[in-house]
Tab-separated table of C-alpha atoms in Angstrom:
chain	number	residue	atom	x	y	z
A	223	UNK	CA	43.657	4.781	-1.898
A	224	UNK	CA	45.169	1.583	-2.102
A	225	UNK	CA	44.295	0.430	-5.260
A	226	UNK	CA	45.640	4.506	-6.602
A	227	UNK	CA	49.043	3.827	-5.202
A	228	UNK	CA	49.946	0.250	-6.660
A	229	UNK	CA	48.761	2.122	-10.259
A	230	UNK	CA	51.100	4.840	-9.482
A	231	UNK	CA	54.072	2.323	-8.893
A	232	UNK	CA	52.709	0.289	-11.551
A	233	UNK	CA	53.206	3.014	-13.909
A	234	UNK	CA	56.461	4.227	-12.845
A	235	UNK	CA	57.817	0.242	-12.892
A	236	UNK	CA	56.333	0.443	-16.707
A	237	UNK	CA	58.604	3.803	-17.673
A	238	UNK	CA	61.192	2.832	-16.108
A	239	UNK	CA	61.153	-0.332	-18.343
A	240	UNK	CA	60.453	1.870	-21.146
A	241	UNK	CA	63.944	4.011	-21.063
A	242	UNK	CA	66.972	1.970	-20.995
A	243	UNK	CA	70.844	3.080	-20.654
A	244	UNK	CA	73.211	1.361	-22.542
A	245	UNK	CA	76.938	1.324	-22.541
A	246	UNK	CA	78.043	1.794	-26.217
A	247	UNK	CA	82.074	-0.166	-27.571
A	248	UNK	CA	83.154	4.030	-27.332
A	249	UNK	CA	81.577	4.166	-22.951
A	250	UNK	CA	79.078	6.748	-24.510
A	251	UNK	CA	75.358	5.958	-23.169
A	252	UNK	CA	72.858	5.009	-25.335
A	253	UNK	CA	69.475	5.584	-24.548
A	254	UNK	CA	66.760	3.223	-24.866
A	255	UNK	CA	63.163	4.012	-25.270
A	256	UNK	CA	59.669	2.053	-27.191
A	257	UNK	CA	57.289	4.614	-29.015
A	258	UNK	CA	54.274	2.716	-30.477
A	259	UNK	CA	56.033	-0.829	-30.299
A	260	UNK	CA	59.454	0.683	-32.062
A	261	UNK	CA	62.653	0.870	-30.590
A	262	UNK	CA	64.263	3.957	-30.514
A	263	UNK	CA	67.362	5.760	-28.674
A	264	UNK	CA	69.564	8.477	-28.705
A	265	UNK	CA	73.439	8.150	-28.493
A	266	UNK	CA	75.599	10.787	-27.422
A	267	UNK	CA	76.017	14.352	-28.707
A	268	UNK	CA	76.241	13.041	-32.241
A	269	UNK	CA	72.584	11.360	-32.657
A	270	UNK	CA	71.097	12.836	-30.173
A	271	UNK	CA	67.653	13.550	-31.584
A	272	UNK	CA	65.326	10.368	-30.536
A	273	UNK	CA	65.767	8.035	-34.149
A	274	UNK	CA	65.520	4.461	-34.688
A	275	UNK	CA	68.906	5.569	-36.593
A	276	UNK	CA	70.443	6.395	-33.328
A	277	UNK	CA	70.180	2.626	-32.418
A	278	UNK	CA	72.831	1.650	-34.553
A	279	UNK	CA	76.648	2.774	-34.237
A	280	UNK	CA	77.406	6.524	-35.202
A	281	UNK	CA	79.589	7.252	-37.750
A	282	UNK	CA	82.395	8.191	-35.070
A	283	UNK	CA	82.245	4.518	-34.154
A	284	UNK	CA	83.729	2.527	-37.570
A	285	UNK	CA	85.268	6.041	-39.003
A	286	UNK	CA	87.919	7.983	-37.347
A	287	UNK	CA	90.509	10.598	-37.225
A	288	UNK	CA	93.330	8.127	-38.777
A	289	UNK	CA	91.104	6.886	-41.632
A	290	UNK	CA	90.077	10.483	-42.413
A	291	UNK	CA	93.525	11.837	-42.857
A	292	UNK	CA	94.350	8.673	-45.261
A	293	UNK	CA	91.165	9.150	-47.318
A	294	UNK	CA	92.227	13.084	-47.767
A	295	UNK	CA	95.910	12.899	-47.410
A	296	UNK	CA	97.371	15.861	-49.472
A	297	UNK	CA	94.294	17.828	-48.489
A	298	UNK	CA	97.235	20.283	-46.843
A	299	UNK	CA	100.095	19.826	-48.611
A	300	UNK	CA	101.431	23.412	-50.582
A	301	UNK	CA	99.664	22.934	-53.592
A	302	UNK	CA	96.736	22.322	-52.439
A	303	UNK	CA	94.087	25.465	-52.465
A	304	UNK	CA	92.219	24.843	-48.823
A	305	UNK	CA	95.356	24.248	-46.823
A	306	UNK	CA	93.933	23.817	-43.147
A	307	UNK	CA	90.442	24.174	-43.713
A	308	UNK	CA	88.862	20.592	-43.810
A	309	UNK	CA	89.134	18.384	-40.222
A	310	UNK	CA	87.580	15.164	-39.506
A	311	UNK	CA	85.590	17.241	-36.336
A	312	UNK	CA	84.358	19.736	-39.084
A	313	UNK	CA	83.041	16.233	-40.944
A	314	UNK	CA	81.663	14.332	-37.856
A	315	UNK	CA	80.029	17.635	-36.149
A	316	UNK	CA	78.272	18.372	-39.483
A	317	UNK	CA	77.206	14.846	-39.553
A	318	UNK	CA	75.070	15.062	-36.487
A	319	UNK	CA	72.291	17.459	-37.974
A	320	UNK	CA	71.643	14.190	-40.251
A	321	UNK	CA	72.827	11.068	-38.701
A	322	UNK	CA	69.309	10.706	-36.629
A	323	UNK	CA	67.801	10.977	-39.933
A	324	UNK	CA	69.625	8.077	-41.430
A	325	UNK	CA	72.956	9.610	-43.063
A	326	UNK	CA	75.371	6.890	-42.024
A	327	UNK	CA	73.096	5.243	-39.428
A	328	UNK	CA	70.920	3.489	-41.782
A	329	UNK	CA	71.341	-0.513	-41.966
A	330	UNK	CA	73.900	-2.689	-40.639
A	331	UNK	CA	77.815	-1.496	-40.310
A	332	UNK	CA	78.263	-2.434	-44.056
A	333	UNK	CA	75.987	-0.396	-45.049
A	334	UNK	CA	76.832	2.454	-42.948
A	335	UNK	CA	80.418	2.340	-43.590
A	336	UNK	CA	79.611	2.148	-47.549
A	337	UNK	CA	77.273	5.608	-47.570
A	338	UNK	CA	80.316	7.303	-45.417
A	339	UNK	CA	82.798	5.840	-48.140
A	340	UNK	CA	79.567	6.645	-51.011
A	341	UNK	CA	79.574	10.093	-49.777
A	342	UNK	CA	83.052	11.260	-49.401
A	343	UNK	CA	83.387	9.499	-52.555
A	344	UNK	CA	81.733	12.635	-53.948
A	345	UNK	CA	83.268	14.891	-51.700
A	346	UNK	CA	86.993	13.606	-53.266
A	347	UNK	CA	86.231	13.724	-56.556
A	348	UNK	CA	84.171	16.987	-56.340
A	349	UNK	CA	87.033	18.871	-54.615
A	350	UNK	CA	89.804	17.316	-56.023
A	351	UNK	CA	92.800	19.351	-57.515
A	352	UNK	CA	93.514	16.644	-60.001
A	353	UNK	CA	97.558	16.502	-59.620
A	354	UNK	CA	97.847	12.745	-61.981
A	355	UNK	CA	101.856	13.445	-61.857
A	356	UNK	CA	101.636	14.775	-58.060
A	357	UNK	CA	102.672	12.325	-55.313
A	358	UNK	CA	99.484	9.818	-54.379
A	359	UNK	CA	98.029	10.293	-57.912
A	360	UNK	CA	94.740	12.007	-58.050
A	361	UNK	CA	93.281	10.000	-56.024
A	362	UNK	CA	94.591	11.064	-53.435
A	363	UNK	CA	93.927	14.945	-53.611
A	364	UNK	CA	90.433	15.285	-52.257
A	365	UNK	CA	89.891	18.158	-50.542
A	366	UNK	CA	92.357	20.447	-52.108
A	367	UNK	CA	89.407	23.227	-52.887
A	368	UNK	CA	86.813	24.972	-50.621
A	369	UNK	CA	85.251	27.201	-53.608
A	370	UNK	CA	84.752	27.343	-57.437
A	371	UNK	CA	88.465	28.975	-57.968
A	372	UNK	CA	87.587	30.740	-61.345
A	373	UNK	CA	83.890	31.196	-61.696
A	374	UNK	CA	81.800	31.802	-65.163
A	375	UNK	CA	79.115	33.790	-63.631
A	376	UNK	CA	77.055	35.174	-60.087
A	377	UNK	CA	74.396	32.073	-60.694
A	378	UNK	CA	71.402	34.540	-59.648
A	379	UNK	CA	68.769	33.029	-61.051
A	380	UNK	CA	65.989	35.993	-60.848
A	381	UNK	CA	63.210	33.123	-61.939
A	382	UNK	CA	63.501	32.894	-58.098
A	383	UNK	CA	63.674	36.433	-56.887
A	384	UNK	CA	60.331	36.209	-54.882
A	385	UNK	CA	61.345	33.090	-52.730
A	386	UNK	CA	65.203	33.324	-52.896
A	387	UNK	CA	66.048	36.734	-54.273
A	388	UNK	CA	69.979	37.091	-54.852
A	389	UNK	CA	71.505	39.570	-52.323
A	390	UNK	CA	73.147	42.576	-53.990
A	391	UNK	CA	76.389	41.711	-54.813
A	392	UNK	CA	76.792	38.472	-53.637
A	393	UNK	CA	77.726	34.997	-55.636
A	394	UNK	CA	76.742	32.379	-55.699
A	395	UNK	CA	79.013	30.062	-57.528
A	396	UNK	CA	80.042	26.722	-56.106
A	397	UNK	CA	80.886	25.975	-52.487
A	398	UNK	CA	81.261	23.612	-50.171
A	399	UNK	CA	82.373	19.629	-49.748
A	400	UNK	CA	80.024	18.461	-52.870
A	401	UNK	CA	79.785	22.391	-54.204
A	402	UNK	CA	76.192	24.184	-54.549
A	403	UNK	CA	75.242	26.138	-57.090
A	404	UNK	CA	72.887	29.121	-57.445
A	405	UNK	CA	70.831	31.569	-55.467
A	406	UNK	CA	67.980	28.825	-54.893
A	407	UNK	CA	69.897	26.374	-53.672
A	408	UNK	CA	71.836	28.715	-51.305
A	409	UNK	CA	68.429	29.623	-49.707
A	410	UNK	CA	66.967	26.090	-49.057
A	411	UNK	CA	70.562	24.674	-48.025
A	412	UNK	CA	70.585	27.646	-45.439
A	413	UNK	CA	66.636	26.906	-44.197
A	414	UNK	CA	67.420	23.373	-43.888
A	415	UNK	CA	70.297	24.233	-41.748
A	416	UNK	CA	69.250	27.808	-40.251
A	417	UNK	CA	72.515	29.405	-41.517
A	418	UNK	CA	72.027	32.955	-44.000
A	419	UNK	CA	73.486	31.595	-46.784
A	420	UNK	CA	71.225	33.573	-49.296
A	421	UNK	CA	72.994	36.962	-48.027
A	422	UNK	CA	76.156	35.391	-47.157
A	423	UNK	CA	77.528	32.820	-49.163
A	424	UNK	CA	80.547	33.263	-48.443
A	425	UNK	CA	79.915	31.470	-44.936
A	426	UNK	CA	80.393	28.059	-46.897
A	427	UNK	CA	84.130	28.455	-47.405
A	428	UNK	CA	84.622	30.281	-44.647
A	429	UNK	CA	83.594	27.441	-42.199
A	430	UNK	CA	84.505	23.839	-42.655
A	431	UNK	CA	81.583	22.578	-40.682
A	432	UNK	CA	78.927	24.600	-42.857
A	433	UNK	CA	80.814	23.674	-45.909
A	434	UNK	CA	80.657	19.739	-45.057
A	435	UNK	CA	76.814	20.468	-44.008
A	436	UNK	CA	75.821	21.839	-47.127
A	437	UNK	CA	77.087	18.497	-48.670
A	438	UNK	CA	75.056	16.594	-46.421
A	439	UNK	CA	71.967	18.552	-46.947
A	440	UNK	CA	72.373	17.851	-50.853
A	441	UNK	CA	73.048	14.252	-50.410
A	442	UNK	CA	70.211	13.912	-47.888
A	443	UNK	CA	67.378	16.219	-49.718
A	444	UNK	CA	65.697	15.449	-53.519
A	445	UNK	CA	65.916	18.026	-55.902
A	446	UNK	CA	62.398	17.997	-56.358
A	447	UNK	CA	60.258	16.218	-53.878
A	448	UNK	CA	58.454	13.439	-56.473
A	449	UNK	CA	62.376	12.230	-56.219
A	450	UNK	CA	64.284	10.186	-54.451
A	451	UNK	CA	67.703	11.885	-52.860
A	452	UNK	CA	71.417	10.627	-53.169
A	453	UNK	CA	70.943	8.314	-49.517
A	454	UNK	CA	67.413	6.887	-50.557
A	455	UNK	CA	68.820	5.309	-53.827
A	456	UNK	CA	71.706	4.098	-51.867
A	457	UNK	CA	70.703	2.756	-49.003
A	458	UNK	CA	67.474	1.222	-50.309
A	459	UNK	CA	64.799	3.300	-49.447
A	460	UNK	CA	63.995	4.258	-52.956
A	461	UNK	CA	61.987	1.724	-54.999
A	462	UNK	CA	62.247	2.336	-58.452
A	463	UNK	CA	58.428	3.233	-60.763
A	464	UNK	CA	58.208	1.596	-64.469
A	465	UNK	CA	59.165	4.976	-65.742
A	466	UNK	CA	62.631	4.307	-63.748
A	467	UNK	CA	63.355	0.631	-64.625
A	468	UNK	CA	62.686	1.681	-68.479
A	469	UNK	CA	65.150	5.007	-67.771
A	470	UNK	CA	67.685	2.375	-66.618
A	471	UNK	CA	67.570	3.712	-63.067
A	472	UNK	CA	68.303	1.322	-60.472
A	473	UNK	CA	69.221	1.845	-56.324
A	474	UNK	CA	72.968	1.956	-55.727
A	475	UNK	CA	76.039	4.492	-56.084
A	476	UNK	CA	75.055	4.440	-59.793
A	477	UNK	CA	71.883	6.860	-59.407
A	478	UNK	CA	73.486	8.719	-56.477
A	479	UNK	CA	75.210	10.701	-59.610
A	480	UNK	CA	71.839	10.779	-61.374
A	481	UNK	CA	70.554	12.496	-58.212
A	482	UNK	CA	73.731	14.775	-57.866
A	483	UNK	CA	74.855	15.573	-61.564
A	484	UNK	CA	72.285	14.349	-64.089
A	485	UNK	CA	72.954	14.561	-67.692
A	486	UNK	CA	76.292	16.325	-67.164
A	487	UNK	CA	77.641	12.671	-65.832
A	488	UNK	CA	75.248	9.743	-66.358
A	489	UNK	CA	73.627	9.027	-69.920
A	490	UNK	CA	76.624	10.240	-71.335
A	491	UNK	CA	78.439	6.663	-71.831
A	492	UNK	CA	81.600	5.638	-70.521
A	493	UNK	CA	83.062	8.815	-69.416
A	494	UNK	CA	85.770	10.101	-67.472
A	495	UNK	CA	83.661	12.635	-65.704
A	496	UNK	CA	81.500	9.424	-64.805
A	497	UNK	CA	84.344	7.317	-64.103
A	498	UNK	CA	86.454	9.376	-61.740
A	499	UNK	CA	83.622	9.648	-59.391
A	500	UNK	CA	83.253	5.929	-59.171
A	501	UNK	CA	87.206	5.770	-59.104
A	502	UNK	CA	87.088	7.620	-56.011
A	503	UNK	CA	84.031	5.344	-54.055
A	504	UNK	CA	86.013	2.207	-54.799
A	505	UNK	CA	89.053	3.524	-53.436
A	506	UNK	CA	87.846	4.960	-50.074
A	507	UNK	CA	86.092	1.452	-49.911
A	508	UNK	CA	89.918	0.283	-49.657
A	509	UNK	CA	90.730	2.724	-47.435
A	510	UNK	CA	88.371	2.067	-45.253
A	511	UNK	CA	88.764	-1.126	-44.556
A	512	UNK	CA	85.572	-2.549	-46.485
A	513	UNK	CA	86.943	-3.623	-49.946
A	514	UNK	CA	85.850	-1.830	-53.493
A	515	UNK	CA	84.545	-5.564	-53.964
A	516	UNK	CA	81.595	-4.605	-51.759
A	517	UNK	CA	80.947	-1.529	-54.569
A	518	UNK	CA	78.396	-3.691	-56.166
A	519	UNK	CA	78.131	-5.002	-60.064
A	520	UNK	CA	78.520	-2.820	-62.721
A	521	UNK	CA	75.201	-1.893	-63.302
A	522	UNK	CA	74.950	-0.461	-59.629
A	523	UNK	CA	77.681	1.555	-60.193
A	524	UNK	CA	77.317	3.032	-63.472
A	525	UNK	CA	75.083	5.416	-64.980
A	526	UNK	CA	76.024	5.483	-68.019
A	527	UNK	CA	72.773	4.809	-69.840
A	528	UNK	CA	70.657	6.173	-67.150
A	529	UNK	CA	68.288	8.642	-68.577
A	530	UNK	CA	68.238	11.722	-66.220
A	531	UNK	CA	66.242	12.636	-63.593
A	532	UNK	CA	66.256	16.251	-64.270
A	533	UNK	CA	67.771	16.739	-68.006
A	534	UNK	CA	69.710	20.100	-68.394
A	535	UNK	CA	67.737	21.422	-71.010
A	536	UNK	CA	64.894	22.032	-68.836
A	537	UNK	CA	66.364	22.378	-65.310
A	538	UNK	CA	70.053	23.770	-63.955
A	539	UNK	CA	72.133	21.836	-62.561
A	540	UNK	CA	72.465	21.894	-58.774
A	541	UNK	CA	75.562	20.893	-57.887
A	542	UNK	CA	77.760	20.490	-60.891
């Protein structure tokens, strides 16, 4: 009986070594726990899934409310076509779905704060309204849309009508903080997240937190699962094949266009459409704090010779 209780104190002495409470810089508790001989934790409301991501700072901790409103400054001003839709809480509560899976918690600070800057880079550039002769430059008018303003067509692609069949009468043009395209895409974004987008679409500009999550779900997931997605050629976790080194296609920002746009941005040569996306990542580096000298070499941040992931001519676009 003895010998039965010192195991039984034994064992509780070992778990409570196992979980350990941390006071994060922001007083929030992290939580400390080993699984198989890795560290893992969970920090607050915003990683709170267990995640060896969770370890690290969340993305509320090196990017707040001030820098947000001087990344999307005219985001509300008259002009602009989303006037008091987007919010940095919309941003950071959308974030949580994937920051225990490595969207801005992967890597040191640097890193971190570069995917933030990497992503919203997109985000500016994808919903900006373009104003060059308009107060800030264009730079400076991310944000401005919600929605595709004047759309060509539904995008019901009935190739898919057995897995994501388009709801009668709905559209589903582009939406959202780095805008989704098509019926298909509508239905995995909104299985992903466990939202109805394939019925209502129209939930993305309606609600700034679904619209930012979409975003994150494109930037997170690979078009087709033999690829990489837009955060594993950024932050590293992609490691290019032979067919990719001889397609030009190397990690960094450069390929996170590949990913997002293919051949409607990279292979094309020096373009603007190429260029203004890159324009926008080196100045939210600035912005932020980190320095568009920390965007990488040229080759990182280009695609312009990169051959295409998924060429046009024999798959759509998804997000462009």
């Amino acid at each position: 009986m003895e010998k039965m209780k010192n195991g039984i104190w034994l064992f509780l002495i070992i778990c409570a070594l196992a979980v350990t409470v941390v006071n994060s810089d922001d007083s929030e508790k992290t939580v400390v726990k080993t699984v198989k001989g890795k560290k893992v934790c969970t920090r607050g409301w915003e990683c709170k899934e267990w995640s060896v991501y969770c370890c690290n700072q969340t993305i509320s901790d090196f990017f707040q409310t001030y820098q947000f409103e001087n990344l999307f400054s005219k985001r509300n001003s008259p002009v602009a076509h989303a006037v008091g839709f987007w919010d940095y809480q919309s941003f950071i509560t959308a974030s949580a779905i994937y920051q225990p899976l490595g969207f801005g918690t992967t890597g040191g600070k640097l890193m971190q704060m570069k995917e933030v800057a990497a992503f919203l880079g997109h985000v500016g550039c994808k919903t900006s309204c373009g104003y060059g002769v308009a107060t800030g430059g264009p730079l400076a008018w991310g944000l401005c849309y919600n929605r595709e303003m004047s759309p060509s067509q539904s995008y019901c692609d009935n190739f898919y009508k057995y897995t994501y069949p388009c709801s009668p009468g709905a559209e589903y043009y582009g939406r959202g903080a780095i805008p989704i395209y098509w019926n298909y895409n509508y239905g995995a974004a909104g299985e992903a997240l466990k939202v109805d987008l394939l019925n209502h679409p129209e939930y993305i500009e309606q609600n700034a937190t679904i619209a930012f999550q979409t975003a994150i779900w494109r930037w997170m997931t690979p078009i087709k699962k033999s690829q990489p997605s837009a955060h594993d050629v950024f932050v590293g976790n992609w490691k290019p094949t032979k067919n990719d080194t001889l397609a030009k296609r190397v990690p960094g920002f450069g390929t996170t266009m590949n990913v997002l746009y293919g051949d409607m941005v990279c292979g094309q040569g020096d373009i603007d459409a190429m260029n203004n996306v890159i324009s926008h990542y080196q100045y939210y580096l600035d912005l932020m704090g980190v320095g568009r000298e920390q965007a990488g070499p040229h080759d990182v941040l280009t695609c312009a010779e990169q051959l295409a992931f998924n060429p046009t001519s024999s798959s759509p676009a998804s997000s462009s």
